[in-house]
Tab-separated table of C-alpha atoms in Angstrom:
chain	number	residue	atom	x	y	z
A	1	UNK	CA	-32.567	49.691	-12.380
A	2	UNK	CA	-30.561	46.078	-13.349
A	3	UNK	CA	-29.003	46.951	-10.130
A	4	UNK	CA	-31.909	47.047	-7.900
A	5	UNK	CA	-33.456	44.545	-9.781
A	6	UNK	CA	-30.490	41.786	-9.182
A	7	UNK	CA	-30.905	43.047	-5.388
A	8	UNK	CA	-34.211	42.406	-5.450
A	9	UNK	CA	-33.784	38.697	-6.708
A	10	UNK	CA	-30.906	38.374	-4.244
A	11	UNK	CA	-33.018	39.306	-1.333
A	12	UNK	CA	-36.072	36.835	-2.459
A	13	UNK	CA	-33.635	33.877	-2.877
A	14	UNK	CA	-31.886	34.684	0.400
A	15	UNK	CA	-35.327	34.998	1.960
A	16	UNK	CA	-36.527	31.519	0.393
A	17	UNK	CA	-33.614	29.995	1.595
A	18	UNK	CA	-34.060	31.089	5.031
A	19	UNK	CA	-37.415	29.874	4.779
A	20	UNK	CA	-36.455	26.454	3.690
A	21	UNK	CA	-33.407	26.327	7.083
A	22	UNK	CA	-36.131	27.597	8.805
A	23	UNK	CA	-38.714	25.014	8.074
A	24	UNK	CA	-35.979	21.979	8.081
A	25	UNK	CA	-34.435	22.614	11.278
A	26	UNK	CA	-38.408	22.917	12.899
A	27	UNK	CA	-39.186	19.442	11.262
A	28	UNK	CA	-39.287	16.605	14.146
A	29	UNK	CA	-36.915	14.409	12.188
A	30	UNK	CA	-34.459	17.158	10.636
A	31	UNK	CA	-30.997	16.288	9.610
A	32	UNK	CA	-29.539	17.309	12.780
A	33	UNK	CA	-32.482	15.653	15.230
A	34	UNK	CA	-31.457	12.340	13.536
A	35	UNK	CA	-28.400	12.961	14.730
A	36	UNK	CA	-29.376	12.779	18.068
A	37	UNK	CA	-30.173	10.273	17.702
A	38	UNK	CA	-27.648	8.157	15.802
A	39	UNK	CA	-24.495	9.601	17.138
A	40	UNK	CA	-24.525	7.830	20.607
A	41	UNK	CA	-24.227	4.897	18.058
A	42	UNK	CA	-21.171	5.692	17.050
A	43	UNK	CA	-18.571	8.530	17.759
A	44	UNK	CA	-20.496	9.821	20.565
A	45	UNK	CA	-21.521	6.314	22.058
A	46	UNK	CA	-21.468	6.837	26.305
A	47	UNK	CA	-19.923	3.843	27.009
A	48	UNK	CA	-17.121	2.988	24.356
A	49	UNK	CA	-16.016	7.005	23.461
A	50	UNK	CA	-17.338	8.612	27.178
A	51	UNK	CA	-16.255	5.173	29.293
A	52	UNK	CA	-19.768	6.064	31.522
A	53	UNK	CA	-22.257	3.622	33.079
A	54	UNK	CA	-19.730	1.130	33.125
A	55	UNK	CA	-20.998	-0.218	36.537
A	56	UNK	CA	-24.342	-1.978	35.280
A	57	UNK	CA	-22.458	-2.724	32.285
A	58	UNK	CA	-20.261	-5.311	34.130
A	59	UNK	CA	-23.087	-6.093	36.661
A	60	UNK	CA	-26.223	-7.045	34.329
A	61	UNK	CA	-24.635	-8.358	31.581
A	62	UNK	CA	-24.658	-11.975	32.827
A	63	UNK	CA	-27.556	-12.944	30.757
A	64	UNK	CA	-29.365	-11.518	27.583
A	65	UNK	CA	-32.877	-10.892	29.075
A	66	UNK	CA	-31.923	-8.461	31.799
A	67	UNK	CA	-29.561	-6.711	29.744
A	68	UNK	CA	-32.547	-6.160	27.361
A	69	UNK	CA	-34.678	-5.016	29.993
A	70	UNK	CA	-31.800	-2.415	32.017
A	71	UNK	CA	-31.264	-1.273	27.974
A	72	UNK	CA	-35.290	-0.623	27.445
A	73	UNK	CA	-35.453	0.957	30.899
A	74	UNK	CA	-32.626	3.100	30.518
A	75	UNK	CA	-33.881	4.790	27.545
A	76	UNK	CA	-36.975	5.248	28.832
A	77	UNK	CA	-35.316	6.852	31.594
A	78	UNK	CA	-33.254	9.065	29.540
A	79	UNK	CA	-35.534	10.028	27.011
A	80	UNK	CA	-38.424	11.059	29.548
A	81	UNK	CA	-36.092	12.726	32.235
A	82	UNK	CA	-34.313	14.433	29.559
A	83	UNK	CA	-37.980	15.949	28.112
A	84	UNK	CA	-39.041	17.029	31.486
A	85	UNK	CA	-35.906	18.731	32.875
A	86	UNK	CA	-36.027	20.898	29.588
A	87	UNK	CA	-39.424	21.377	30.183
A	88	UNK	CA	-38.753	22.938	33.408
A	89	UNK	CA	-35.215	24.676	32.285
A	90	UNK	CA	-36.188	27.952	32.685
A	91	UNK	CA	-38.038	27.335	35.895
A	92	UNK	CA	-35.378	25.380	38.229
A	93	UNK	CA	-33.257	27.994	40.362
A	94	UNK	CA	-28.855	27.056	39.271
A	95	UNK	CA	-28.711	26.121	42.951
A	96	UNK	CA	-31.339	22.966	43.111
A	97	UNK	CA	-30.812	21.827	39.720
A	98	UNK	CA	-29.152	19.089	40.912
A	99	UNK	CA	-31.773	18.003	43.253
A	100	UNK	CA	-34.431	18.960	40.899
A	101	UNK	CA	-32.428	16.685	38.435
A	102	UNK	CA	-32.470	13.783	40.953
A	103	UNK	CA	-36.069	13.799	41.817
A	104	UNK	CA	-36.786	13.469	38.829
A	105	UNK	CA	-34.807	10.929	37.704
A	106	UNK	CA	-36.353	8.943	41.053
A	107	UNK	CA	-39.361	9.511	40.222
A	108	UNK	CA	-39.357	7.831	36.923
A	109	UNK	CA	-37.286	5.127	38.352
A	110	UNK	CA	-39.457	3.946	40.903
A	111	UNK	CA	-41.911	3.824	38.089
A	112	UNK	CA	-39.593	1.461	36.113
A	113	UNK	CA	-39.317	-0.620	38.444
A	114	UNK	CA	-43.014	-1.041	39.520
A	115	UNK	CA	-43.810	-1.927	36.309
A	116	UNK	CA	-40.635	-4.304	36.432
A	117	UNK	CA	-42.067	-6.096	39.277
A	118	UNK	CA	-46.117	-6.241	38.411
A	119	UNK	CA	-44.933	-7.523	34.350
A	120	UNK	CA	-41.589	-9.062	34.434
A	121	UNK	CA	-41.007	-9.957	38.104
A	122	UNK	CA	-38.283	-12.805	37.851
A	123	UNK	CA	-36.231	-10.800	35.563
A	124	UNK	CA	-36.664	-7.860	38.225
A	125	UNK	CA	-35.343	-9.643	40.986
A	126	UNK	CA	-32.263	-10.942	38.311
A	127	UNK	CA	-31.543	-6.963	38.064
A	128	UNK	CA	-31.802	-6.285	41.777
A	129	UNK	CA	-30.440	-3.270	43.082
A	130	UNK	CA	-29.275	-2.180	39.545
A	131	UNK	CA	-32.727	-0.540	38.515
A	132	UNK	CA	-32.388	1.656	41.352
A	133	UNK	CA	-28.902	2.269	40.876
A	134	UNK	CA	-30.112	4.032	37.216
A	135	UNK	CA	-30.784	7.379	39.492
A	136	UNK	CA	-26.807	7.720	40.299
A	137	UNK	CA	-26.105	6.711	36.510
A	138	UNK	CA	-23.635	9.516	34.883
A	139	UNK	CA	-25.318	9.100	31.714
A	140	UNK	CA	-28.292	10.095	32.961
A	141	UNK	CA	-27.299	12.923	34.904
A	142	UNK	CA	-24.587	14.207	32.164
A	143	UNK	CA	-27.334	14.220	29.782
A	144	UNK	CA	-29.411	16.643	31.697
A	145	UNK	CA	-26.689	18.958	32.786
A	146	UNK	CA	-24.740	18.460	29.024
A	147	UNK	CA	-28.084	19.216	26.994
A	148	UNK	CA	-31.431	18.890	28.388
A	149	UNK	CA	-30.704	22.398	30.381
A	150	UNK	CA	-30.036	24.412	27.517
A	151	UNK	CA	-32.019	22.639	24.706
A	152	UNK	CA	-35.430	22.368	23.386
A	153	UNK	CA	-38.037	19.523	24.719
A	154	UNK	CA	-37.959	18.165	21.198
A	155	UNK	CA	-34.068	17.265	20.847
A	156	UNK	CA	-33.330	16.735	24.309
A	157	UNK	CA	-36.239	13.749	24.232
A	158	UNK	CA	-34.354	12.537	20.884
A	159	UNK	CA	-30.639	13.241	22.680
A	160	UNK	CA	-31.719	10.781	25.416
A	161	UNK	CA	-32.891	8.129	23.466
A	162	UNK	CA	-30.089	7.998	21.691
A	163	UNK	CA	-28.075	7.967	24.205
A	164	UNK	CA	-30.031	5.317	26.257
A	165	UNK	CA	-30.038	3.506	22.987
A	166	UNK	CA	-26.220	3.642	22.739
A	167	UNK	CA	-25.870	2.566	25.647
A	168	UNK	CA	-28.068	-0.142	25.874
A	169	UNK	CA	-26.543	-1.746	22.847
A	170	UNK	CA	-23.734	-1.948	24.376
A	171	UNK	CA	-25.051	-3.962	27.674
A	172	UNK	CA	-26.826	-6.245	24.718
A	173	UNK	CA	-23.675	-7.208	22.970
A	174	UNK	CA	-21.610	-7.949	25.875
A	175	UNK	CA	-24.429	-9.949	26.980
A	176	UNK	CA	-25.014	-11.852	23.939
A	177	UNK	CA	-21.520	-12.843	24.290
A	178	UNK	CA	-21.038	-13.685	27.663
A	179	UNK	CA	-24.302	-15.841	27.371
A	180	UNK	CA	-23.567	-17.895	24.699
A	181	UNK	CA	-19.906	-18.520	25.266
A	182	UNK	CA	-20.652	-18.860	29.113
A	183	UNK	CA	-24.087	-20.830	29.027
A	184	UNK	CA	-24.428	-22.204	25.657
A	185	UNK	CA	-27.638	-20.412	25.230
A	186	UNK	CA	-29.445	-17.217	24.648
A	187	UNK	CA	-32.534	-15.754	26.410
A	188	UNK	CA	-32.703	-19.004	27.667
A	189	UNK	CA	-33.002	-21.286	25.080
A	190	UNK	CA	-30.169	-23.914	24.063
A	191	UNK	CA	-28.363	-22.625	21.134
A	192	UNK	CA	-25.054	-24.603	20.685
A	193	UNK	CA	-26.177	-28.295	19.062
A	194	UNK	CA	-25.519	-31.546	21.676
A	195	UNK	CA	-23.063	-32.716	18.709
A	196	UNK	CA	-20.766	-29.612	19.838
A	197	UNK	CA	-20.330	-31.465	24.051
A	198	UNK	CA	-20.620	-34.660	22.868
A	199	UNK	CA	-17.187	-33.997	20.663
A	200	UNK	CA	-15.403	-31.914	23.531
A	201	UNK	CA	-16.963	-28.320	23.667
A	202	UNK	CA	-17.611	-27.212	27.006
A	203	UNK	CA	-19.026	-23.968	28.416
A	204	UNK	CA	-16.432	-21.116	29.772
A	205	UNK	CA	-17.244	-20.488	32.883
A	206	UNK	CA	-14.850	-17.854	32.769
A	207	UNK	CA	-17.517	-16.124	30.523
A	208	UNK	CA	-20.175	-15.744	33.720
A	209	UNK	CA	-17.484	-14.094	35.974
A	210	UNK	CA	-17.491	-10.273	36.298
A	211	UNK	CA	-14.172	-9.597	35.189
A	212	UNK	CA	-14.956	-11.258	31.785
A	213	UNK	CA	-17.538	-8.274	31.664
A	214	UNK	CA	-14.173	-6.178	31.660
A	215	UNK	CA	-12.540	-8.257	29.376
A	216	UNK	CA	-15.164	-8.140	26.596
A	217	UNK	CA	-16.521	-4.390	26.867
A	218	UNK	CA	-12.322	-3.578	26.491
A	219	UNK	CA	-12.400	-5.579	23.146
A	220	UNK	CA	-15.586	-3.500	21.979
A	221	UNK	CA	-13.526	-0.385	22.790
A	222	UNK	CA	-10.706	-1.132	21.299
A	223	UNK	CA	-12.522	-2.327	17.961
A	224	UNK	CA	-14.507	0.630	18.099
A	225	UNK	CA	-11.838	3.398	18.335
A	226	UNK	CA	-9.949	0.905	15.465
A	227	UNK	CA	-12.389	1.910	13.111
A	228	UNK	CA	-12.731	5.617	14.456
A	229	UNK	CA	-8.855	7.192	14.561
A	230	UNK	CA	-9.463	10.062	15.687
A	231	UNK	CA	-11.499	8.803	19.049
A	232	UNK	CA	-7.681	7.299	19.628
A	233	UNK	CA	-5.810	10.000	22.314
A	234	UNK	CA	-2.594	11.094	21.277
């Protein structure tokens, strides 16, 4: 009778417990959603550990302000391309995923940059070409074929914002950099003091060329995989 008893117990606790995994993994901001979300931060970022999107990175990074927008409309890109292709997962036939994928993505491109030219116009002709040039991003498009395909609506929305995210902090730092070393200011506004030229400082051009882009986004690798060892290949 102890016997079935202590089985009994056994089986409630086990039961409770899978109750409780149950009910934290279905929770919108579990443990391993905010991971999703904070990993393309870090160890899984898609431009320092993955070396993609590197393109725009070099291209946009001139000034802060369009870096901030490509960054915002990157995400939004990610995150709402990602939610619909797992959406339609079970629905899109293995041999037009790829253009499925791509209409999509085009579709909420051309919305981006719409809205880019009716609210922020100047700033959309600044990023040109580049907006459009989001469609052929690999980010985007490894995102969808990596996860969205084969995950839930949920985390794949949260997997490409976070990877959008990652990504777009990336374009922000080299472009805080290459602004105020190159211009002397930041979204525009005058940052290092007149006391700084009038005792010899001058701006780098060197800063505002592309292959400073280069230059700086290798430094953010390198002090990125000094802090993360095992991101170093052997």
């Amino acid at each position: 009778m102890k016997e079935k008893d202590m089985n009994r117990q056994e089986g409630r606790q086990k039961s409770r417990e899978g109750v409780r995994k149950t009910a934290e993994e279905n929770r919108l901001f579990s443990a391993k959603n905010m991971k999703l979300l904070t990993r393309p931060f870090g160890a899984d970022n898609p431009v320092t550990v993955q070396v993609l999107g590197i393109c725009s990175a070099l291209a946009v990074t001139v000034k802060l302000q369009p870096a901030l927008v490509m960054a915002v409309s990157v995400v939004v890109v990610t995150g709402f391309s990602n939610l619909i292709i797992s959406l339609m997962r079970n629905t899109i036939p293995p041999r037009i995923r790829i253009i499925v994928q791509l209409t999509v993505i085009a579709t909420l491109v051309i919305l981006v940059d719409q809205v880019l030219k009716a609210v922020a116009y100047d700033v959309s002709k600044q990023l040109s070409v580049f907006v459009g040039l989001i469609i052929t991003n690999c980010i985007v498009m490894g995102r969808l074929e990596a996860f969205a395909m084969a995950n839930k609506p949920w985390p794949s929305f949260l997997d490409g914002i976070g990877n959008g995210a990652g990504y777009g902090l990336i374009l922000v730092v080299v472009a805080f950099v290459r602004e105020l070393f190159g211009s002397g200011t930041l979204l525009g506004f005058k940052v290092i003091p007149d006391g700084f030229y009038e005792a010899g400082y001058a701006d780098n051009g060197l800063f505002i060329l592309p292959p400073m882009a280069l230059i700086v986004l290798g430094v953010i690798i390198w002090i990125h995989r000094s802090f993360n060892r095992n991101l170093i290949e052997k």
